Amino acid sequence: MIRLKTLEEQKASERELALAQETQESLLPRSLPQFENFRIHAFNSPTRYVGGDFYDFLQLGSGEWMGVLADVSGKGISAALLSSMLLGALSMEFHSGTQPQEV
């Protein structure tokens, strides 16, 4: 009986991690900026289902592009949540017109 409950809990945990992985992947850019003489390639491969690493490219009001690359300490869901909050905060700051050096 105890072993069965443990298996059920393990399956539920795996479903939660898979959902967290999908959520984290949805935060990454679907397309990358294209430039005449410069190509950008990017990927994210967490050690576990989810992690705290992320990247993004934001076009500033001036037409310039800003690249963001971050490695949030830790692994798992807590690092992924922190990175998603940080990505949201950065995006909001850049889109509100705050100068890059101030962000």
PDB file of N, CA and C in Angstrom:
ATOM      1  N   MET A   1       0.822  -1.188   0.000  1.00  0.00           N
ATOM      2  CA  MET A   1       0.000   0.000   0.000  1.00  0.00           C
ATOM      3  C   MET A   1       0.868   1.256   0.000  1.00  0.00           C
ATOM      4  N   ILE A   2       1.882   1.291   0.813  1.00  0.00           N
ATOM      5  CA  ILE A   2       2.767   2.448   0.884  1.00  0.00           C
ATOM      6  C   ILE A   2       3.527   2.608  -0.421  1.00  0.00           C
ATOM      7  N   ARG A   3       3.999   1.494  -0.982  1.00  0.00           N
ATOM      8  CA  ARG A   3       4.749   1.549  -2.240  1.00  0.00           C
ATOM      9  C   ARG A   3       3.871   2.087  -3.367  1.00  0.00           C
ATOM     10  N   LEU A   4       2.606   1.702  -3.445  1.00  0.00           N
ATOM     11  CA  LEU A   4       1.690   2.177  -4.467  1.00  0.00           C
ATOM     12  C   LEU A   4       1.502   3.688  -4.351  1.00  0.00           C
ATOM     13  N   LYS A   5       1.347   4.166  -3.137  1.00  0.00           N
ATOM     14  CA  LYS A   5       1.187   5.595  -2.935  1.00  0.00           C
ATOM     15  C   LYS A   5       2.436   6.335  -3.398  1.00  0.00           C
ATOM     16  N   THR A   6       3.584   5.787  -3.130  1.00  0.00           N
ATOM     17  CA  THR A   6       4.829   6.397  -3.554  1.00  0.00           C
ATOM     18  C   THR A   6       4.895   6.470  -5.074  1.00  0.00           C
ATOM     19  N   LEU A   7       4.469   5.438  -5.770  1.00  0.00           N
ATOM     20  CA  LEU A   7       4.446   5.446  -7.233  1.00  0.00           C
ATOM     21  C   LEU A   7       3.472   6.489  -7.755  1.00  0.00           C
ATOM     22  N   GLU A   8       2.323   6.596  -7.121  1.00  0.00           N
ATOM     23  CA  GLU A   8       1.338   7.605  -7.525  1.00  0.00           C
ATOM     24  C   GLU A   8       1.893   9.010  -7.317  1.00  0.00           C
ATOM     25  N   GLU A   9       2.551   9.216  -6.204  1.00  0.00           N
ATOM     26  CA  GLU A   9       3.146  10.531  -5.936  1.00  0.00           C
ATOM     27  C   GLU A   9       4.260  10.825  -6.936  1.00  0.00           C
ATOM     28  N   GLN A  10       5.030   9.809  -7.289  1.00  0.00           N
ATOM     29  CA  GLN A  10       6.105   9.994  -8.255  1.00  0.00           C
ATOM     30  C   GLN A  10       5.542  10.366  -9.623  1.00  0.00           C
ATOM     31  N   LYS A  11       4.474   9.716 -10.030  1.00  0.00           N
ATOM     32  CA  LYS A  11       3.849  10.047 -11.323  1.00  0.00           C
ATOM     33  C   LYS A  11       3.292  11.461 -11.310  1.00  0.00           C
ATOM     34  N   ALA A  12       2.678  11.854 -10.200  1.00  0.00           N
ATOM     35  CA  ALA A  12       2.144  13.218 -10.094  1.00  0.00           C
ATOM     36  C   ALA A  12       3.274  14.232 -10.151  1.00  0.00           C
ATOM     37  N   SER A  13       4.378  13.933  -9.494  1.00  0.00           N
ATOM     38  CA  SER A  13       5.530  14.822  -9.514  1.00  0.00           C
ATOM     39  C   SER A  13       6.096  14.938 -10.930  1.00  0.00           C
ATOM     40  N   GLU A  14       6.165  13.834 -11.648  1.00  0.00           N
ATOM     41  CA  GLU A  14       6.658  13.857 -13.027  1.00  0.00           C
ATOM     42  C   GLU A  14       5.739  14.678 -13.930  1.00  0.00           C
ATOM     43  N   ARG A  15       4.424  14.589 -13.716  1.00  0.00           N
ATOM     44  CA  ARG A  15       3.481  15.395 -14.500  1.00  0.00           C
ATOM     45  C   ARG A  15       3.686  16.886 -14.215  1.00  0.00           C
ATOM     46  N   GLU A  16       3.895  17.227 -12.941  1.00  0.00           N
ATOM     47  CA  GLU A  16       4.139  18.619 -12.575  1.00  0.00           C
ATOM     48  C   GLU A  16       5.428  19.135 -13.211  1.00  0.00           C
ATOM     49  N   LEU A  17       6.478  18.315 -13.205  1.00  0.00           N
ATOM     50  CA  LEU A  17       7.738  18.720 -13.815  1.00  0.00           C
ATOM     51  C   LEU A  17       7.595  18.894 -15.323  1.00  0.00           C
ATOM     52  N   ALA A  18       6.833  18.006 -15.964  1.00  0.00           N
ATOM     53  CA  ALA A  18       6.617  18.134 -17.411  1.00  0.00           C
ATOM     54  C   ALA A  18       5.860  19.422 -17.727  1.00  0.00           C
ATOM     55  N   LEU A  19       4.885  19.765 -16.901  1.00  0.00           N
ATOM     56  CA  LEU A  19       4.146  21.011 -17.086  1.00  0.00           C
ATOM     57  C   LEU A  19       5.058  22.215 -16.866  1.00  0.00           C
ATOM     58  N   ALA A  20       5.908  22.138 -15.849  1.00  0.00           N
ATOM     59  CA  ALA A  20       6.858  23.224 -15.598  1.00  0.00           C
ATOM     60  C   ALA A  20       7.828  23.376 -16.769  1.00  0.00           C
ATOM     61  N   GLN A  21       8.244  22.258 -17.362  1.00  0.00           N
ATOM     62  CA  GLN A  21       9.140  22.298 -18.516  1.00  0.00           C
ATOM     63  C   GLN A  21       8.457  22.979 -19.697  1.00  0.00           C
ATOM     64  N   GLU A  22       7.211  22.630 -19.955  1.00  0.00           N
ATOM     65  CA  GLU A  22       6.464  23.274 -21.045  1.00  0.00           C
ATOM     66  C   GLU A  22       6.327  24.770 -20.803  1.00  0.00           C
ATOM     67  N   THR A  23       6.054  25.136 -19.550  1.00  0.00           N
ATOM     68  CA  THR A  23       5.897  26.543 -19.205  1.00  0.00           C
ATOM     69  C   THR A  23       7.198  27.298 -19.428  1.00  0.00           C
ATOM     70  N   GLN A  24       8.315  26.723 -18.966  1.00  0.00           N
ATOM     71  CA  GLN A  24       9.601  27.381 -19.139  1.00  0.00           C
ATOM     72  C   GLN A  24       9.939  27.526 -20.626  1.00  0.00           C
ATOM     73  N   GLU A  25       9.698  26.493 -21.413  1.00  0.00           N
ATOM     74  CA  GLU A  25       9.985  26.561 -22.847  1.00  0.00           C
ATOM     75  C   GLU A  25       9.143  27.627 -23.528  1.00  0.00           C
ATOM     76  N   SER A  26       7.936  27.848 -23.024  1.00  0.00           N
ATOM     77  CA  SER A  26       7.074  28.863 -23.633  1.00  0.00           C
ATOM     78  C   SER A  26       7.592  30.279 -23.372  1.00  0.00           C
ATOM     79  N   LEU A  27       8.454  30.452 -22.369  1.00  0.00           N
ATOM     80  CA  LEU A  27       9.016  31.768 -22.070  1.00  0.00           C
ATOM     81  C   LEU A  27      10.171  32.136 -22.997  1.00  0.00           C
ATOM     82  N   LEU A  28      10.797  31.138 -23.613  1.00  0.00           N
ATOM     83  CA  LEU A  28      11.922  31.399 -24.512  1.00  0.00           C
ATOM     84  C   LEU A  28      11.400  31.930 -25.841  1.00  0.00           C
ATOM     85  N   PRO A  29      12.173  32.777 -26.509  1.00  0.00           N
ATOM     86  CA  PRO A  29      11.696  33.347 -27.783  1.00  0.00           C
ATOM     87  C   PRO A  29      11.488  32.269 -28.837  1.00  0.00           C
ATOM     88  N   ARG A  30      10.396  32.391 -29.575  1.00  0.00           N
ATOM     89  CA  ARG A  30      10.080  31.426 -30.644  1.00  0.00           C
ATOM     90  C   ARG A  30      10.884  31.715 -31.909  1.00  0.00           C
ATOM     91  N   SER A  31      11.253  32.974 -32.091  1.00  0.00           N
ATOM     92  CA  SER A  31      12.075  33.326 -33.247  1.00  0.00           C
ATOM     93  C   SER A  31      13.186  34.251 -32.769  1.00  0.00           C
ATOM     94  N   LEU A  32      14.270  34.230 -33.509  1.00  0.00           N
ATOM     95  CA  LEU A  32      15.433  35.032 -33.158  1.00  0.00           C
ATOM     96  C   LEU A  32      15.578  36.167 -34.154  1.00  0.00           C
ATOM     97  N   PRO A  33      16.144  37.287 -33.717  1.00  0.00           N
ATOM     98  CA  PRO A  33      16.320  38.405 -34.639  1.00  0.00           C
ATOM     99  C   PRO A  33      17.198  38.003 -35.823  1.00  0.00           C
ATOM    100  N   GLN A  34      16.894  38.561 -36.977  1.00  0.00           N
ATOM    101  CA  GLN A  34      17.667  38.297 -38.189  1.00  0.00           C
ATOM    102  C   GLN A  34      18.406  39.565 -38.583  1.00  0.00           C
ATOM    103  N   PHE A  35      19.680  39.413 -38.888  1.00  0.00           N
ATOM    104  CA  PHE A  35      20.512  40.540 -39.305  1.00  0.00           C
ATOM    105  C   PHE A  35      21.209  40.166 -40.608  1.00  0.00           C
ATOM    106  N   GLU A  36      21.617  41.168 -41.354  1.00  0.00           N
ATOM    107  CA  GLU A  36      22.238  40.933 -42.657  1.00  0.00           C
ATOM    108  C   GLU A  36      23.493  40.078 -42.579  1.00  0.00           C
ATOM    109  N   ASN A  37      24.443  40.483 -41.783  1.00  0.00           N
ATOM    110  CA  ASN A  37      25.736  39.803 -41.750  1.00  0.00           C
ATOM    111  C   ASN A  37      26.013  39.099 -40.422  1.00  0.00           C
ATOM    112  N   PHE A  38      24.962  38.754 -39.700  1.00  0.00           N
ATOM    113  CA  PHE A  38      25.145  38.179 -38.375  1.00  0.00           C
ATOM    114  C   PHE A  38      24.021  37.189 -38.125  1.00  0.00           C
ATOM    115  N   ARG A  39      24.360  35.982 -37.712  1.00  0.00           N
ATOM    116  CA  ARG A  39      23.336  34.973 -37.423  1.00  0.00           C
ATOM    117  C   ARG A  39      23.363  34.608 -35.949  1.00  0.00           C
ATOM    118  N   ILE A  40      22.202  34.459 -35.387  1.00  0.00           N
ATOM    119  CA  ILE A  40      22.075  34.076 -33.983  1.00  0.00           C
ATOM    120  C   ILE A  40      21.451  32.686 -33.918  1.00  0.00           C
ATOM    121  N   HIS A  41      22.077  31.815 -33.150  1.00  0.00           N
ATOM    122  CA  HIS A  41      21.541  30.484 -32.875  1.00  0.00           C
ATOM    123  C   HIS A  41      21.481  30.333 -31.363  1.00  0.00           C
ATOM    124  N   ALA A  42      20.422  29.763 -30.849  1.00  0.00           N
ATOM    125  CA  ALA A  42      20.280  29.614 -29.403  1.00  0.00           C
ATOM    126  C   ALA A  42      19.526  28.339 -29.071  1.00  0.00           C
ATOM    127  N   PHE A  43      19.838  27.778 -27.917  1.00  0.00           N
ATOM    128  CA  PHE A  43      19.103  26.623 -27.410  1.00  0.00           C
ATOM    129  C   PHE A  43      19.210  26.616 -25.897  1.00  0.00           C
ATOM    130  N   ASN A  44      18.334  25.881 -25.260  1.00  0.00           N
ATOM    131  CA  ASN A  44      18.344  25.743 -23.811  1.00  0.00           C
ATOM    132  C   ASN A  44      18.132  24.270 -23.493  1.00  0.00           C
ATOM    133  N   SER A  45      19.069  23.676 -22.783  1.00  0.00           N
ATOM    134  CA  SER A  45      18.985  22.264 -22.429  1.00  0.00           C
ATOM    135  C   SER A  45      19.266  22.113 -20.937  1.00  0.00           C
ATOM    136  N   PRO A  46      18.211  22.179 -20.101  1.00  0.00           N
ATOM    137  CA  PRO A  46      18.426  22.086 -18.655  1.00  0.00           C
ATOM    138  C   PRO A  46      18.916  20.694 -18.244  1.00  0.00           C
ATOM    139  N   THR A  47      19.656  20.657 -17.143  1.00  0.00           N
ATOM    140  CA  THR A  47      20.156  19.392 -16.615  1.00  0.00           C
ATOM    141  C   THR A  47      19.007  18.485 -16.203  1.00  0.00           C
ATOM    142  N   ARG A  48      18.003  19.079 -15.591  1.00  0.00           N
ATOM    143  CA  ARG A  48      16.802  18.338 -15.202  1.00  0.00           C
ATOM    144  C   ARG A  48      15.677  18.773 -16.131  1.00  0.00           C
ATOM    145  N   TYR A  49      14.444  18.518 -15.727  1.00  0.00           N
ATOM    146  CA  TYR A  49      13.305  18.946 -16.544  1.00  0.00           C
ATOM    147  C   TYR A  49      13.311  20.455 -16.739  1.00  0.00           C
ATOM    148  N   VAL A  50      13.566  21.177 -15.664  1.00  0.00           N
ATOM    149  CA  VAL A  50      13.572  22.631 -15.709  1.00  0.00           C
ATOM    150  C   VAL A  50      14.784  23.165 -14.951  1.00  0.00           C
ATOM    151  N   GLY A  51      15.161  24.370 -15.296  1.00  0.00           N
ATOM    152  CA  GLY A  51      16.289  25.008 -14.628  1.00  0.00           C
ATOM    153  C   GLY A  51      16.108  26.505 -14.661  1.00  0.00           C
ATOM    154  N   GLY A  52      17.151  27.211 -14.298  1.00  0.00           N
ATOM    155  CA  GLY A  52      17.048  28.654 -14.203  1.00  0.00           C
ATOM    156  C   GLY A  52      17.699  29.422 -15.330  1.00  0.00           C
ATOM    157  N   ASP A  53      18.255  28.738 -16.316  1.00  0.00           N
ATOM    158  CA  ASP A  53      18.930  29.440 -17.401  1.00  0.00           C
ATOM    159  C   ASP A  53      17.916  29.930 -18.434  1.00  0.00           C
ATOM    160  N   PHE A  54      18.160  31.116 -18.983  1.00  0.00           N
ATOM    161  CA  PHE A  54      17.275  31.602 -20.035  1.00  0.00           C
ATOM    162  C   PHE A  54      17.990  32.633 -20.889  1.00  0.00           C
ATOM    163  N   TYR A  55      17.381  32.926 -21.998  1.00  0.00           N
ATOM    164  CA  TYR A  55      17.874  33.962 -22.898  1.00  0.00           C
ATOM    165  C   TYR A  55      16.681  34.633 -23.541  1.00  0.00           C
ATOM    166  N   ASP A  56      16.913  35.843 -24.024  1.00  0.00           N
ATOM    167  CA  ASP A  56      15.863  36.558 -24.747  1.00  0.00           C
ATOM    168  C   ASP A  56      16.522  37.662 -25.559  1.00  0.00           C
ATOM    169  N   PHE A  57      15.820  38.144 -26.545  1.00  0.00           N
ATOM    170  CA  PHE A  57      16.267  39.251 -27.381  1.00  0.00           C
ATOM    171  C   PHE A  57      15.132  40.254 -27.423  1.00  0.00           C
ATOM    172  N   LEU A  58      15.445  41.493 -27.091  1.00  0.00           N
ATOM    173  CA  LEU A  58      14.428  42.530 -27.035  1.00  0.00           C
ATOM    174  C   LEU A  58      14.839  43.685 -27.926  1.00  0.00           C
ATOM    175  N   GLN A  59      13.890  44.165 -28.729  1.00  0.00           N
ATOM    176  CA  GLN A  59      14.174  45.330 -29.554  1.00  0.00           C
ATOM    177  C   GLN A  59      13.784  46.571 -28.770  1.00  0.00           C
ATOM    178  N   LEU A  60      14.739  47.482 -28.641  1.00  0.00           N
ATOM    179  CA  LEU A  60      14.514  48.707 -27.896  1.00  0.00           C
ATOM    180  C   LEU A  60      13.779  49.729 -28.760  1.00  0.00           C
ATOM    181  N   GLY A  61      13.252  50.762 -28.129  1.00  0.00           N
ATOM    182  CA  GLY A  61      12.535  51.811 -28.846  1.00  0.00           C
ATOM    183  C   GLY A  61      13.389  52.487 -29.905  1.00  0.00           C
ATOM    184  N   SER A  62      14.699  52.487 -29.711  1.00  0.00           N
ATOM    185  CA  SER A  62      15.616  53.118 -30.660  1.00  0.00           C
ATOM    186  C   SER A  62      15.855  52.252 -31.897  1.00  0.00           C
ATOM    187  N   GLY A  63      15.316  51.026 -31.885  1.00  0.00           N
ATOM    188  CA  GLY A  63      15.548  50.101 -32.989  1.00  0.00           C
ATOM    189  C   GLY A  63      16.717  49.165 -32.736  1.00  0.00           C
ATOM    190  N   GLU A  64      17.524  49.466 -31.712  1.00  0.00           N
ATOM    191  CA  GLU A  64      18.638  48.589 -31.353  1.00  0.00           C
ATOM    192  C   GLU A  64      18.110  47.325 -30.679  1.00  0.00           C
ATOM    193  N   TRP A  65      18.935  46.291 -30.678  1.00  0.00           N
ATOM    194  CA  TRP A  65      18.559  45.027 -30.049  1.00  0.00           C
ATOM    195  C   TRP A  65      19.362  44.815 -28.777  1.00  0.00           C
ATOM    196  N   MET A  66      18.720  44.232 -27.781  1.00  0.00           N
ATOM    197  CA  MET A  66      19.366  43.897 -26.512  1.00  0.00           C
ATOM    198  C   MET A  66      19.255  42.379 -26.345  1.00  0.00           C
ATOM    199  N   GLY A  67      20.390  41.749 -26.100  1.00  0.00           N
ATOM    200  CA  GLY A  67      20.393  40.317 -25.812  1.00  0.00           C
ATOM    201  C   GLY A  67      20.540  40.097 -24.326  1.00  0.00           C
ATOM    202  N   VAL A  68      19.765  39.175 -23.779  1.00  0.00           N
ATOM    203  CA  VAL A  68      19.820  38.863 -22.360  1.00  0.00           C
ATOM    204  C   VAL A  68      20.129  37.380 -22.220  1.00  0.00           C
ATOM    205  N   LEU A  69      21.144  37.074 -21.437  1.00  0.00           N
ATOM    206  CA  LEU A  69      21.532  35.692 -21.159  1.00  0.00           C
ATOM    207  C   LEU A  69      21.732  35.584 -19.662  1.00  0.00           C
ATOM    208  N   ALA A  70      21.053  34.640 -19.018  1.00  0.00           N
ATOM    209  CA  ALA A  70      21.147  34.545 -17.563  1.00  0.00           C
ATOM    210  C   ALA A  70      21.258  33.096 -17.111  1.00  0.00           C
ATOM    211  N   ASP A  71      21.999  32.918 -16.047  1.00  0.00           N
ATOM    212  CA  ASP A  71      22.137  31.627 -15.388  1.00  0.00           C
ATOM    213  C   ASP A  71      21.744  31.844 -13.938  1.00  0.00           C
ATOM    214  N   VAL A  72      20.516  31.488 -13.606  1.00  0.00           N
ATOM    215  CA  VAL A  72      20.020  31.646 -12.251  1.00  0.00           C
ATOM    216  C   VAL A  72      20.550  30.483 -11.417  1.00  0.00           C
ATOM    217  N   SER A  73      21.107  30.789 -10.262  1.00  0.00           N
ATOM    218  CA  SER A  73      21.646  29.737  -9.394  1.00  0.00           C
ATOM    219  C   SER A  73      20.564  28.737  -9.020  1.00  0.00           C
ATOM    220  N   GLY A  74      20.959  27.488  -8.967  1.00  0.00           N
ATOM    221  CA  GLY A  74      20.035  26.442  -8.567  1.00  0.00           C
ATOM    222  C   GLY A  74      19.489  25.691  -9.753  1.00  0.00           C
ATOM    223  N   LYS A  75      18.707  24.693  -9.459  1.00  0.00           N
ATOM    224  CA  LYS A  75      18.094  23.846 -10.471  1.00  0.00           C
ATOM    225  C   LYS A  75      16.634  23.629 -10.090  1.00  0.00           C
ATOM    226  N   GLY A  76      15.899  23.117 -11.016  1.00  0.00           N
ATOM    227  CA  GLY A  76      14.532  22.728 -10.715  1.00  0.00           C
ATOM    228  C   GLY A  76      13.537  23.868 -10.781  1.00  0.00           C
ATOM    229  N   ILE A  77      12.386  23.608 -10.186  1.00  0.00           N
ATOM    230  CA  ILE A  77      11.245  24.515 -10.298  1.00  0.00           C
ATOM    231  C   ILE A  77      11.526  25.875  -9.662  1.00  0.00           C
ATOM    232  N   SER A  78      12.192  25.903  -8.511  1.00  0.00           N
ATOM    233  CA  SER A  78      12.431  27.196  -7.859  1.00  0.00           C
ATOM    234  C   SER A  78      13.310  28.106  -8.725  1.00  0.00           C
ATOM    235  N   ALA A  79      14.335  27.547  -9.373  1.00  0.00           N
ATOM    236  CA  ALA A  79      15.184  28.354 -10.259  1.00  0.00           C
ATOM    237  C   ALA A  79      14.402  28.798 -11.492  1.00  0.00           C
ATOM    238  N   ALA A  80      13.548  27.923 -12.011  1.00  0.00           N
ATOM    239  CA  ALA A  80      12.740  28.283 -13.177  1.00  0.00           C
ATOM    240  C   ALA A  80      11.768  29.405 -12.848  1.00  0.00           C
ATOM    241  N   LEU A  81      11.158  29.359 -11.668  1.00  0.00           N
ATOM    242  CA  LEU A  81      10.232  30.428 -11.264  1.00  0.00           C
ATOM    243  C   LEU A  81      10.967  31.753 -11.106  1.00  0.00           C
ATOM    244  N   LEU A  82      12.140  31.709 -10.501  1.00  0.00           N
ATOM    245  CA  LEU A  82      12.917  32.929 -10.337  1.00  0.00           C
ATOM    246  C   LEU A  82      13.319  33.500 -11.690  1.00  0.00           C
ATOM    247  N   SER A  83      13.737  32.639 -12.605  1.00  0.00           N
ATOM    248  CA  SER A  83      14.149  33.137 -13.925  1.00  0.00           C
ATOM    249  C   SER A  83      12.964  33.716 -14.690  1.00  0.00           C
ATOM    250  N   SER A  84      11.783  33.129 -14.559  1.00  0.00           N
ATOM    251  CA  SER A  84      10.621  33.670 -15.273  1.00  0.00           C
ATOM    252  C   SER A  84      10.227  35.028 -14.705  1.00  0.00           C
ATOM    253  N   MET A  85      10.346  35.201 -13.385  1.00  0.00           N
ATOM    254  CA  MET A  85      10.049  36.509 -12.796  1.00  0.00           C
ATOM    255  C   MET A  85      11.080  37.542 -13.240  1.00  0.00           C
ATOM    256  N   LEU A  86      12.337  37.148 -13.282  1.00  0.00           N
ATOM    257  CA  LEU A  86      13.396  38.058 -13.711  1.00  0.00           C
ATOM    258  C   LEU A  86      13.223  38.441 -15.178  1.00  0.00           C
ATOM    259  N   LEU A  87      12.894  37.476 -16.020  1.00  0.00           N
ATOM    260  CA  LEU A  87      12.672  37.750 -17.443  1.00  0.00           C
ATOM    261  C   LEU A  87      11.505  38.722 -17.629  1.00  0.00           C
ATOM    262  N   GLY A  88      10.438  38.522 -16.882  1.00  0.00           N
ATOM    263  CA  GLY A  88       9.292  39.426 -16.957  1.00  0.00           C
ATOM    264  C   GLY A  88       9.645  40.830 -16.516  1.00  0.00           C
ATOM    265  N   ALA A  89      10.416  40.943 -15.437  1.00  0.00           N
ATOM    266  CA  ALA A  89      10.822  42.258 -14.932  1.00  0.00           C
ATOM    267  C   ALA A  89      11.729  42.971 -15.933  1.00  0.00           C
ATOM    268  N   LEU A  90      12.674  42.243 -16.515  1.00  0.00           N
ATOM    269  CA  LEU A  90      13.563  42.845 -17.510  1.00  0.00           C
ATOM    270  C   LEU A  90      12.784  43.321 -18.726  1.00  0.00           C
ATOM    271  N   SER A  91      11.898  42.489 -19.200  1.00  0.00           N
ATOM    272  CA  SER A  91      11.092  42.845 -20.362  1.00  0.00           C
ATOM    273  C   SER A  91      10.268  44.094 -20.092  1.00  0.00           C
ATOM    274  N   MET A  92       9.665  44.159 -18.923  1.00  0.00           N
ATOM    275  CA  MET A  92       8.849  45.314 -18.567  1.00  0.00           C
ATOM    276  C   MET A  92       9.707  46.583 -18.523  1.00  0.00           C
ATOM    277  N   GLU A  93      10.887  46.488 -17.937  1.00  0.00           N
ATOM    278  CA  GLU A  93      11.765  47.650 -17.845  1.00  0.00           C
ATOM    279  C   GLU A  93      12.200  48.133 -19.231  1.00  0.00           C
ATOM    280  N   PHE A  94      12.615  47.205 -20.082  1.00  0.00           N
ATOM    281  CA  PHE A  94      13.071  47.594 -21.416  1.00  0.00           C
ATOM    282  C   PHE A  94      11.929  48.173 -22.253  1.00  0.00           C
ATOM    283  N   HIS A  95      10.731  47.598 -22.134  1.00  0.00           N
ATOM    284  CA  HIS A  95       9.606  48.095 -22.916  1.00  0.00           C
ATOM    285  C   HIS A  95       9.017  49.398 -22.361  1.00  0.00           C
ATOM    286  N   SER A  96       9.337  49.733 -21.118  1.00  0.00           N
ATOM    287  CA  SER A  96       8.809  50.974 -20.543  1.00  0.00           C
ATOM    288  C   SER A  96       9.657  52.176 -20.909  1.00  0.00           C
ATOM    289  N   GLY A  97      10.773  51.928 -21.600  1.00  0.00           N
ATOM    290  CA  GLY A  97      11.606  53.034 -22.035  1.00  0.00           C
ATOM    291  C   GLY A  97      12.807  53.309 -21.151  1.00  0.00           C
ATOM    292  N   THR A  98      13.001  52.503 -20.130  1.00  0.00           N
ATOM    293  CA  THR A  98      14.168  52.674 -19.259  1.00  0.00           C
ATOM    294  C   THR A  98      15.427  52.418 -20.083  1.00  0.00           C
ATOM    295  N   GLN A  99      16.427  53.255 -19.911  1.00  0.00           N
ATOM    296  CA  GLN A  99      17.672  53.117 -20.647  1.00  0.00           C
ATOM    297  C   GLN A  99      18.386  51.829 -20.228  1.00  0.00           C
ATOM    298  N   PRO A 100      19.011  51.131 -21.193  1.00  0.00           N
ATOM    299  CA  PRO A 100      19.672  49.854 -20.879  1.00  0.00           C
ATOM    300  C   PRO A 100      20.657  49.939 -19.722  1.00  0.00           C
ATOM    301  N   GLN A 101      21.449  51.007 -19.662  1.00  0.00           N
ATOM    302  CA  GLN A 101      22.429  51.121 -18.579  1.00  0.00           C
ATOM    303  C   GLN A 101      21.750  51.280 -17.219  1.00  0.00           C
ATOM    304  N   GLU A 102      20.525  51.789 -17.197  1.00  0.00           N
ATOM    305  CA  GLU A 102      19.787  51.918 -15.944  1.00  0.00           C
ATOM    306  C   GLU A 102      19.178  50.593 -15.510  1.00  0.00           C
ATOM    307  N   VAL A 103      18.795  49.767 -16.495  1.00  0.00           N
ATOM    308  CA  VAL A 103      18.218  48.452 -16.174  1.00  0.00           C
ATOM    309  C   VAL A 103      19.276  47.599 -15.530  1.00  0.00           C
TER     310      VAL A 103
END
